[in-house]
mmCIF file of N, CA and C in Angstrom:
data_model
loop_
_atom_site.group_PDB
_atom_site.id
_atom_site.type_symbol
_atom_site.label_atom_id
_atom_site.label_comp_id
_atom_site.label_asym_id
_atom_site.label_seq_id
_atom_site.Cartn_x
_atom_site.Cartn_y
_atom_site.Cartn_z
ATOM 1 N N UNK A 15 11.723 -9.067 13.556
ATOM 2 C CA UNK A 15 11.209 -8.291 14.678
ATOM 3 C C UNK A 15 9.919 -7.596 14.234
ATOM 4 N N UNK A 16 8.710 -7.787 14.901
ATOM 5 C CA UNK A 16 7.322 -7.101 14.509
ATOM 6 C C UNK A 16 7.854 -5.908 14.780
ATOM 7 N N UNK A 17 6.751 -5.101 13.594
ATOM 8 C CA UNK A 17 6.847 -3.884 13.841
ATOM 9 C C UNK A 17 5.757 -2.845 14.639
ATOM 10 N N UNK A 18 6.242 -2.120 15.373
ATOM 11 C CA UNK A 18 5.454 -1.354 16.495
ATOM 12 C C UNK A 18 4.596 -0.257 15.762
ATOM 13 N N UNK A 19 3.240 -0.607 16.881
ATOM 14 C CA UNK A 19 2.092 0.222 16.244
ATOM 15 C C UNK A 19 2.406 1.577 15.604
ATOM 16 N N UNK A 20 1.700 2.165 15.061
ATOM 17 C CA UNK A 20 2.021 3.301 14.440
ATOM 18 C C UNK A 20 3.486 3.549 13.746
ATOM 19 N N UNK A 21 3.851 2.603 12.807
ATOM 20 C CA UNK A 21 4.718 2.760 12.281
ATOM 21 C C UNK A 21 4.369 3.030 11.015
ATOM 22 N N UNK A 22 5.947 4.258 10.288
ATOM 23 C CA UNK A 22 5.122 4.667 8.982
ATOM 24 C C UNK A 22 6.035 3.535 8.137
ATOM 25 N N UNK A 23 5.532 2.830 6.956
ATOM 26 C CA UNK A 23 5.995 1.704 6.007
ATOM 27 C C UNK A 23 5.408 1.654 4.674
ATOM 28 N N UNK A 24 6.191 0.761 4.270
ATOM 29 C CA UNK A 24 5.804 0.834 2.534
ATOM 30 C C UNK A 24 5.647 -1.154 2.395
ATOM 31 N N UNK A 25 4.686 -0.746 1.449
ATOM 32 C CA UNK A 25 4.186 -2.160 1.033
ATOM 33 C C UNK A 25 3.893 -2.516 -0.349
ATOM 34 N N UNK A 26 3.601 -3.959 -0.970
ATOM 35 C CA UNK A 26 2.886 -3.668 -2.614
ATOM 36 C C UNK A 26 2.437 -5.113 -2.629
ATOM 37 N N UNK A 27 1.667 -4.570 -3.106
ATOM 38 C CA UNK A 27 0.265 -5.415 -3.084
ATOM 39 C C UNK A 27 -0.705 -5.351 -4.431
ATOM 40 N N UNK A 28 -1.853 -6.437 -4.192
ATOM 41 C CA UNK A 28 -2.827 -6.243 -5.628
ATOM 42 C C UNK A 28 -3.600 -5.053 -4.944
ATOM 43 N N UNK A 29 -3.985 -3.805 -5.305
ATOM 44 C CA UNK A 29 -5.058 -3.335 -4.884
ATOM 45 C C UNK A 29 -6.476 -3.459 -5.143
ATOM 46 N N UNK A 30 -7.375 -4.447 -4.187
ATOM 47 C CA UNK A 30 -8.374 -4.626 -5.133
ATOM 48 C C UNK A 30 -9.570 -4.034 -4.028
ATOM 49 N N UNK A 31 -11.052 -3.592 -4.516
ATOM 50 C CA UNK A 31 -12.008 -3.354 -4.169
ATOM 51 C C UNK A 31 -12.668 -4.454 -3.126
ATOM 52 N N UNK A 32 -12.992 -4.443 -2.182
ATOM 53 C CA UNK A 32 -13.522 -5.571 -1.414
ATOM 54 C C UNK A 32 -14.668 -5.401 -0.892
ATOM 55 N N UNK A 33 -15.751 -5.060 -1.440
ATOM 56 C CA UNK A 33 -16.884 -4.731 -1.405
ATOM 57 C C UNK A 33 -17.421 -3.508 -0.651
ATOM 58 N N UNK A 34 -16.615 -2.226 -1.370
ATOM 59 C CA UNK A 34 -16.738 -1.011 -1.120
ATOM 60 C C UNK A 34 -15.319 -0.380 0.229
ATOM 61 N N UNK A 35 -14.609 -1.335 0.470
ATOM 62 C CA UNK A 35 -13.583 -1.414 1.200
ATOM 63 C C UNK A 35 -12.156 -1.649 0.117
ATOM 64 N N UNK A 36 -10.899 -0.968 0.204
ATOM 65 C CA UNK A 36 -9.967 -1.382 -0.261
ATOM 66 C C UNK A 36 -9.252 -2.102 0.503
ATOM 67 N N UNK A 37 -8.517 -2.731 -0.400
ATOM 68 C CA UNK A 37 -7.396 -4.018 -0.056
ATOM 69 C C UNK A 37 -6.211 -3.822 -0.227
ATOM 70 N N UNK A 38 -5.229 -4.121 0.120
ATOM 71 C CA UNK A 38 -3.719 -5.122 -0.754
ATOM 72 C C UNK A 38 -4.227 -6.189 -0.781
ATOM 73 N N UNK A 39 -4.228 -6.963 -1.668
ATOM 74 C CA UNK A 39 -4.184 -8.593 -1.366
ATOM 75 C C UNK A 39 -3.025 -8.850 -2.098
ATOM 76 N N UNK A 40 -2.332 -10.543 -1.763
ATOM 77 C CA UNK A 40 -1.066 -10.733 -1.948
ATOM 78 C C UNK A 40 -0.188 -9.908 -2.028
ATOM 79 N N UNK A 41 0.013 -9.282 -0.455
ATOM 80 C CA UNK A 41 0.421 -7.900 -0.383
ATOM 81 C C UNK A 41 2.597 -8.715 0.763
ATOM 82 N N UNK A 42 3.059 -8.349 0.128
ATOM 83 C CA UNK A 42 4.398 -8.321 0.757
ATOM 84 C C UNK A 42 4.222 -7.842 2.289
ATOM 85 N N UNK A 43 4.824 -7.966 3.661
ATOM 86 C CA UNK A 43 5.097 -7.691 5.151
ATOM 87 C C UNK A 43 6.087 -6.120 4.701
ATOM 88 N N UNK A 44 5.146 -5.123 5.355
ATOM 89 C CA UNK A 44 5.260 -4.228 5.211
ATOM 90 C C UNK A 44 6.619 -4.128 6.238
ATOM 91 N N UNK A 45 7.355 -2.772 5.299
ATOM 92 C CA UNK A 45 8.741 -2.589 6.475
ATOM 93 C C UNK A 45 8.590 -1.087 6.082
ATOM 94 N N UNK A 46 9.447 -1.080 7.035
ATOM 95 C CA UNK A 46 9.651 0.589 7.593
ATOM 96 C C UNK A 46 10.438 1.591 6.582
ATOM 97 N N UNK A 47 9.379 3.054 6.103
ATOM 98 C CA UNK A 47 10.344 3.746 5.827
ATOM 99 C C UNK A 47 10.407 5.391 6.250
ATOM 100 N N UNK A 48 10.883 6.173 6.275
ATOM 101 C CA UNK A 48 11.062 7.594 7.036
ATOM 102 C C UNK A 48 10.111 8.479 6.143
ATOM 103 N N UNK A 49 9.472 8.235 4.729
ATOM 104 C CA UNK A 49 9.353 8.681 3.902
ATOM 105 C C UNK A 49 8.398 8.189 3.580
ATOM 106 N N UNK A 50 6.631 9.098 3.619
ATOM 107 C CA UNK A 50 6.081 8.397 3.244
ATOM 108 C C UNK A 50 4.734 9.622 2.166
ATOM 109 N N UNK A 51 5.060 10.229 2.247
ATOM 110 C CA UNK A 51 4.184 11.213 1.234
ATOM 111 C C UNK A 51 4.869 11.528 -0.181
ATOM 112 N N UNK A 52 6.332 10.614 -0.476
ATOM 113 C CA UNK A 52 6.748 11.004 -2.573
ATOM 114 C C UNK A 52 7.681 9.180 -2.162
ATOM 115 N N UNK A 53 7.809 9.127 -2.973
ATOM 116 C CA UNK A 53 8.613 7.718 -3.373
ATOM 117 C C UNK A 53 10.183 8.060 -4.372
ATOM 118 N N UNK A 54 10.685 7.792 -4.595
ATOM 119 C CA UNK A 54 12.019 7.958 -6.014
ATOM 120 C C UNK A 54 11.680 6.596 -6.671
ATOM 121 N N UNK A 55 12.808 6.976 -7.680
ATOM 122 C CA UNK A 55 12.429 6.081 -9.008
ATOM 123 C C UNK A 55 13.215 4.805 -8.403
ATOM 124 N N UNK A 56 13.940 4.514 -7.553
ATOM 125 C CA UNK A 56 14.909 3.507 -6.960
ATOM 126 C C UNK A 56 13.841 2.704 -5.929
ATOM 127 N N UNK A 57 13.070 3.087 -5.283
ATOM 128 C CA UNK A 57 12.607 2.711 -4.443
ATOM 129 C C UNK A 57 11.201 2.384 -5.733
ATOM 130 N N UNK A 58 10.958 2.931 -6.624
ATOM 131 C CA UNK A 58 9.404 2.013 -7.650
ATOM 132 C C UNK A 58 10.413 0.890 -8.318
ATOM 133 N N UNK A 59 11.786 0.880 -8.588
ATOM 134 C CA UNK A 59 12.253 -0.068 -9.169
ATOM 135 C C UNK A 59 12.442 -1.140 -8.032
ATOM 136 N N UNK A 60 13.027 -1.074 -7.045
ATOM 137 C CA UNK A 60 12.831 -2.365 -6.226
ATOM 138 C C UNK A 60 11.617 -2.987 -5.684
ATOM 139 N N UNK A 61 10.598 -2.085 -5.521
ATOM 140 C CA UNK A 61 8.886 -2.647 -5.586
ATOM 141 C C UNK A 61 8.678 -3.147 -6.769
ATOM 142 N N UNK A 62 8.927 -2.912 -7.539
ATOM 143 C CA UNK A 62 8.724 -3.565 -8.668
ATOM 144 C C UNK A 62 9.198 -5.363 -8.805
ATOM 145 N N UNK A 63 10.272 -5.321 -8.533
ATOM 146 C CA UNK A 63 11.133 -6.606 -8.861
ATOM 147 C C UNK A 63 10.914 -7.781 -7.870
ATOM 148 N N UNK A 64 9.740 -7.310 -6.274
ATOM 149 C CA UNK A 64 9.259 -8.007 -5.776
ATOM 150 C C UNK A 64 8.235 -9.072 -5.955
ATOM 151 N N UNK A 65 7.880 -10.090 -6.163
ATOM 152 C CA UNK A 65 7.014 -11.049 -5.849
ATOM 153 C C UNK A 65 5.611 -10.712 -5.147
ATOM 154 N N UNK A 66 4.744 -11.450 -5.402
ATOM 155 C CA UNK A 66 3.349 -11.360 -4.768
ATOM 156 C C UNK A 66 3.718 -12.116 -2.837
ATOM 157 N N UNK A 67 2.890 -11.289 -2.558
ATOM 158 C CA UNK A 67 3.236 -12.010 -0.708
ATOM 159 C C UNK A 67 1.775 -12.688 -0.808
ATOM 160 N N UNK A 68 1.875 -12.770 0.294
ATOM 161 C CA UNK A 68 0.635 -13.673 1.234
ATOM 162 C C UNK A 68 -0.170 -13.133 2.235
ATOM 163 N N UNK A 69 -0.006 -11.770 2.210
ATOM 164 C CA UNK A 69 -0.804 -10.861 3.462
ATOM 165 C C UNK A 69 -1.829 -10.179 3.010
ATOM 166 N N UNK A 70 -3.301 -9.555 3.542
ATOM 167 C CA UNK A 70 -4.067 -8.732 2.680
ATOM 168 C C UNK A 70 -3.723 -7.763 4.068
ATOM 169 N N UNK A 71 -4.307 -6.594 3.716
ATOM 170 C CA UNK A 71 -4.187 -6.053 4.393
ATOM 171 C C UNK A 71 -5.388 -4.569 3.627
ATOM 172 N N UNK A 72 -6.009 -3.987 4.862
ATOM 173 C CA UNK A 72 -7.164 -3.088 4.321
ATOM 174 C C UNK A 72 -6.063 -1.359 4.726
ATOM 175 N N UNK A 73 -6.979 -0.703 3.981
ATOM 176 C CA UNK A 73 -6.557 -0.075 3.489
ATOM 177 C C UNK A 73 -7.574 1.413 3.910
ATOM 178 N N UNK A 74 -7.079 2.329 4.809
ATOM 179 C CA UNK A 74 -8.171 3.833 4.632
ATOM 180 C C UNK A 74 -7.607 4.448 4.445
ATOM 181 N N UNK A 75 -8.608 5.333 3.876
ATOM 182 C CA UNK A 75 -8.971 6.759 3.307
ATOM 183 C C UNK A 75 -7.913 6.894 1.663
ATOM 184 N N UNK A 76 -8.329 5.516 1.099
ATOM 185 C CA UNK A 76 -7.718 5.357 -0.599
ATOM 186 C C UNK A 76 -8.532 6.486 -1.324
ATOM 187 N N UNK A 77 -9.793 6.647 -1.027
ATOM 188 C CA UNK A 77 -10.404 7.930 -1.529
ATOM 189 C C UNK A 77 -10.480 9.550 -1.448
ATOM 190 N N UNK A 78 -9.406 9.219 -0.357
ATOM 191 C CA UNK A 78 -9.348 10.682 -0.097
ATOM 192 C C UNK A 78 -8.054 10.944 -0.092
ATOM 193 N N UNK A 79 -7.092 10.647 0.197
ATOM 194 C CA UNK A 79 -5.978 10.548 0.645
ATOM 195 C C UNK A 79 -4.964 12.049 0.151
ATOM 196 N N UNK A 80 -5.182 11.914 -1.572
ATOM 197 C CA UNK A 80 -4.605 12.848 -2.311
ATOM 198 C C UNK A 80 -5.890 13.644 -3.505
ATOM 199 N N UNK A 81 -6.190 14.523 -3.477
ATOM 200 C CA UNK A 81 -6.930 15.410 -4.061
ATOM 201 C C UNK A 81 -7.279 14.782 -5.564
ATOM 202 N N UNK A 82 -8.121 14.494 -5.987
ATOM 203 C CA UNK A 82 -8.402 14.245 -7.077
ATOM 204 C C UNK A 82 -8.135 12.675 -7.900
ATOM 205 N N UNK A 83 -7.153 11.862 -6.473
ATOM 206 C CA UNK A 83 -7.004 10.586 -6.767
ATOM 207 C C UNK A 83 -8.114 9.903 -6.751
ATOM 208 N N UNK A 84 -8.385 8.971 -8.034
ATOM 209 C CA UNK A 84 -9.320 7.644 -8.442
ATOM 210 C C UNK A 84 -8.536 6.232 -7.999
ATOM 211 N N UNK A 85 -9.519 5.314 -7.259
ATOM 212 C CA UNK A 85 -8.656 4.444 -6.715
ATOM 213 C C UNK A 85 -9.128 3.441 -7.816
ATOM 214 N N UNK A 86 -9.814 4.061 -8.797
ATOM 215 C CA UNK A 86 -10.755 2.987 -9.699
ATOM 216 C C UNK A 86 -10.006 2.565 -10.685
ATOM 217 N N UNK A 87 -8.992 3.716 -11.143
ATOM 218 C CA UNK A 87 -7.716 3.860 -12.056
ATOM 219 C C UNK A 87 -6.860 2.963 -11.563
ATOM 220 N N UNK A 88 -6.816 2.678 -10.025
ATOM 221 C CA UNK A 88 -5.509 1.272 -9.654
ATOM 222 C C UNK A 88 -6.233 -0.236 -9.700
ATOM 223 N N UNK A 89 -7.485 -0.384 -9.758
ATOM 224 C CA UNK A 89 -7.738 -1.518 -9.199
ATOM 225 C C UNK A 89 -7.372 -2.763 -10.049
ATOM 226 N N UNK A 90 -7.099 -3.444 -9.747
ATOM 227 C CA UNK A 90 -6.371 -4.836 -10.085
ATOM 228 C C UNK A 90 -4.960 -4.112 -10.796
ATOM 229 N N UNK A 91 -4.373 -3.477 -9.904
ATOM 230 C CA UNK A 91 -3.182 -3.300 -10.609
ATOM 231 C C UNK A 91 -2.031 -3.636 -9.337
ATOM 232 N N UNK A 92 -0.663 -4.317 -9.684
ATOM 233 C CA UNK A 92 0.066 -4.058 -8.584
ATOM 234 C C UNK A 92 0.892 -2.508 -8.250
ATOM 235 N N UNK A 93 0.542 -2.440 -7.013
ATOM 236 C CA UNK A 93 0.862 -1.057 -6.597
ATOM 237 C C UNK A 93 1.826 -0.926 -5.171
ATOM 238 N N UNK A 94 2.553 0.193 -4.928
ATOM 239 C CA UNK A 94 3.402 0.567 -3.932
ATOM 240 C C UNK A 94 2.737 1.321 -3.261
ATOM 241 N N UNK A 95 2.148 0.545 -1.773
ATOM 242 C CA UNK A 95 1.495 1.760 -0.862
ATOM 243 C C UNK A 95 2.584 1.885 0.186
ATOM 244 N N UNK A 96 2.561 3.820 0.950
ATOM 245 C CA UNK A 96 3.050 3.929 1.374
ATOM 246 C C UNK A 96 2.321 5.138 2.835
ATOM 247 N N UNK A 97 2.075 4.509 4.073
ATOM 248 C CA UNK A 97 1.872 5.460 5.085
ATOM 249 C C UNK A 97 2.118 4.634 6.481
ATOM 250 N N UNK A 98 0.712 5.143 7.412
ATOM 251 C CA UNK A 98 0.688 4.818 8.933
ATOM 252 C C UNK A 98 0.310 3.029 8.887
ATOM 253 N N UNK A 99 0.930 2.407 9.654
ATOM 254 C CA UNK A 99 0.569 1.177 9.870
ATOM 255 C C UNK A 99 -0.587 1.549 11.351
ATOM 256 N N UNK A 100 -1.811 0.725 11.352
ATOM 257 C CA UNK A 100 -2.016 0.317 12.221
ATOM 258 C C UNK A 100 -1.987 -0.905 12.509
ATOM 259 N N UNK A 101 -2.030 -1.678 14.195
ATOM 260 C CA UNK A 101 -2.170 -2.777 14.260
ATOM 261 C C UNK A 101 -3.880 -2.734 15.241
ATOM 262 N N UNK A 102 -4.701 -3.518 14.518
ATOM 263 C CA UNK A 102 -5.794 -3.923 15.570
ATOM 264 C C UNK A 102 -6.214 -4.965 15.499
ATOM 265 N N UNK A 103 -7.065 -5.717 16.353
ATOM 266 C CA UNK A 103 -7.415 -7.486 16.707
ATOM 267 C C UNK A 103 -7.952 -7.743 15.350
ATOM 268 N N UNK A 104 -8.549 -6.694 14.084
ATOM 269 C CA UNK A 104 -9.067 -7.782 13.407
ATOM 270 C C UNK A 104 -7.761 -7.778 11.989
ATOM 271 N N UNK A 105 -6.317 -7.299 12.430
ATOM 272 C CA UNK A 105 -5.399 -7.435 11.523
ATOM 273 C C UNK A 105 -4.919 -5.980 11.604
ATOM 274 N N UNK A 106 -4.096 -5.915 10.194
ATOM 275 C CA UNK A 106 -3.454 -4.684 10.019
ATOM 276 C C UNK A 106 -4.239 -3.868 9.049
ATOM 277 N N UNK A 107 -4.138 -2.201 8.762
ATOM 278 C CA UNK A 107 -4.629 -1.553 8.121
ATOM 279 C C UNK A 107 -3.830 -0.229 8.177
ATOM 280 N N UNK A 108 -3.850 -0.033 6.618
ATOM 281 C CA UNK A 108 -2.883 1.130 6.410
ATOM 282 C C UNK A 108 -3.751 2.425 6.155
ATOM 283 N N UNK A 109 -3.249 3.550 6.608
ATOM 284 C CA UNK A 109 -3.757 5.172 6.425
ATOM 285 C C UNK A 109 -2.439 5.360 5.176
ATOM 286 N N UNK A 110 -3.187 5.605 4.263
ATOM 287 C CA UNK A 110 -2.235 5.830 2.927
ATOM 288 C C UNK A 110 -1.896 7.076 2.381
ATOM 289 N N UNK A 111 -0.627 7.511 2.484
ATOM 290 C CA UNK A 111 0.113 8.681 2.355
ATOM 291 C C UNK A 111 0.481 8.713 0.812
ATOM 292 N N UNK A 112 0.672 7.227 0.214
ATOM 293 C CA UNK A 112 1.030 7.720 -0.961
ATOM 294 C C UNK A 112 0.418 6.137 -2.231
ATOM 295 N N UNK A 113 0.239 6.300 -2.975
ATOM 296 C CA UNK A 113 -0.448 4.920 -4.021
ATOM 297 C C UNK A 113 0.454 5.136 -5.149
ATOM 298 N N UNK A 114 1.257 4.063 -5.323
ATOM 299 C CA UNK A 114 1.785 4.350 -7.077
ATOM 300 C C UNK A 114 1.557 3.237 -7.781
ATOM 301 N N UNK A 115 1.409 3.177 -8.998
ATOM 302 C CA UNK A 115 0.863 1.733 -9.829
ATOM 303 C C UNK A 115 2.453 1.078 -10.059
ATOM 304 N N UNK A 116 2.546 0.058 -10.012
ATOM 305 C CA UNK A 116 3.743 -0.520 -10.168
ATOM 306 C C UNK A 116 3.660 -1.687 -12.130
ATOM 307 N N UNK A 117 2.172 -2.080 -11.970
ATOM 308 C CA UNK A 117 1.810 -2.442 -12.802
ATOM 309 C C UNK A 117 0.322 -2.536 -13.072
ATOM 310 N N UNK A 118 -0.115 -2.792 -14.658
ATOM 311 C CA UNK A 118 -1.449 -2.742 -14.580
ATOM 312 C C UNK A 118 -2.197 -4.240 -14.152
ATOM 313 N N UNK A 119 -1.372 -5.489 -13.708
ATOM 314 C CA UNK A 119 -1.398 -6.171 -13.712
ATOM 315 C C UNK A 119 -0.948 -6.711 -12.465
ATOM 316 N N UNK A 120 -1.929 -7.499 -11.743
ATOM 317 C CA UNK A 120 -1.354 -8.275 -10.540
ATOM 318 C C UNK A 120 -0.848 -9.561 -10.758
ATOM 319 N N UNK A 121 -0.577 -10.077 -11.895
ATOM 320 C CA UNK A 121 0.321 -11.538 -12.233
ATOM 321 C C UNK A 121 1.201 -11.960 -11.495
ATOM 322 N N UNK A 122 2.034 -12.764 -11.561
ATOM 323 C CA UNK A 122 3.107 -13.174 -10.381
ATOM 324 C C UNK A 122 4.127 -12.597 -11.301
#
């Protein structure tokens, strides 16, 4: 079942730079969670144990989001994003409530 606009969800993905724009790429179909500004250690262990997806998906306000966060420190790393889904004609794009590195490495 798609999920309805403005939904808040968690995703993980490569986070990479896309020419001054952030990304997920090979980013997992984001699903729904109630919780989107702290994560637990249960919820970084099952992001973790996921697979690379097939979705990119862009990404605002990675620079601002949390006070003093560097998005330069995640890039090419796999990571657990977590906020607002939007849906618009040119795809999806997340308002990001929360970034955690899952690895320094986007490998499969």
């Amino acid at each position: 079942k798609p999920l309805p606009p403005e939904s808040t969800v968690l995703t993980i993905g490569c986070l990479t730079d896309d020419g001054g724009d952030w990304t997920l790429t090979r980013a997992v179909a984001p699903t729904r969670v109630s919780e989107t500004e702290s994560t637990t250690p249960e919820e970084m262990k099952k992001s973790d144990s996921k697979p690379p997806g097939t979705l990119t998906l862009k990404l605002s306000n990675v620079d601002d989001f949390r006070p003093g966060f560097k998005p330069d420190t995640f890039k090419g790393h796999k990571v657990q994003a977590k906020g607002l889904l939007h849906i618009v004609r040119a795809g999806q794009r997340l308002t990001v409530n929360s970034l955690e590195s899952l690895s320094n490495s986007c490998g499969a």
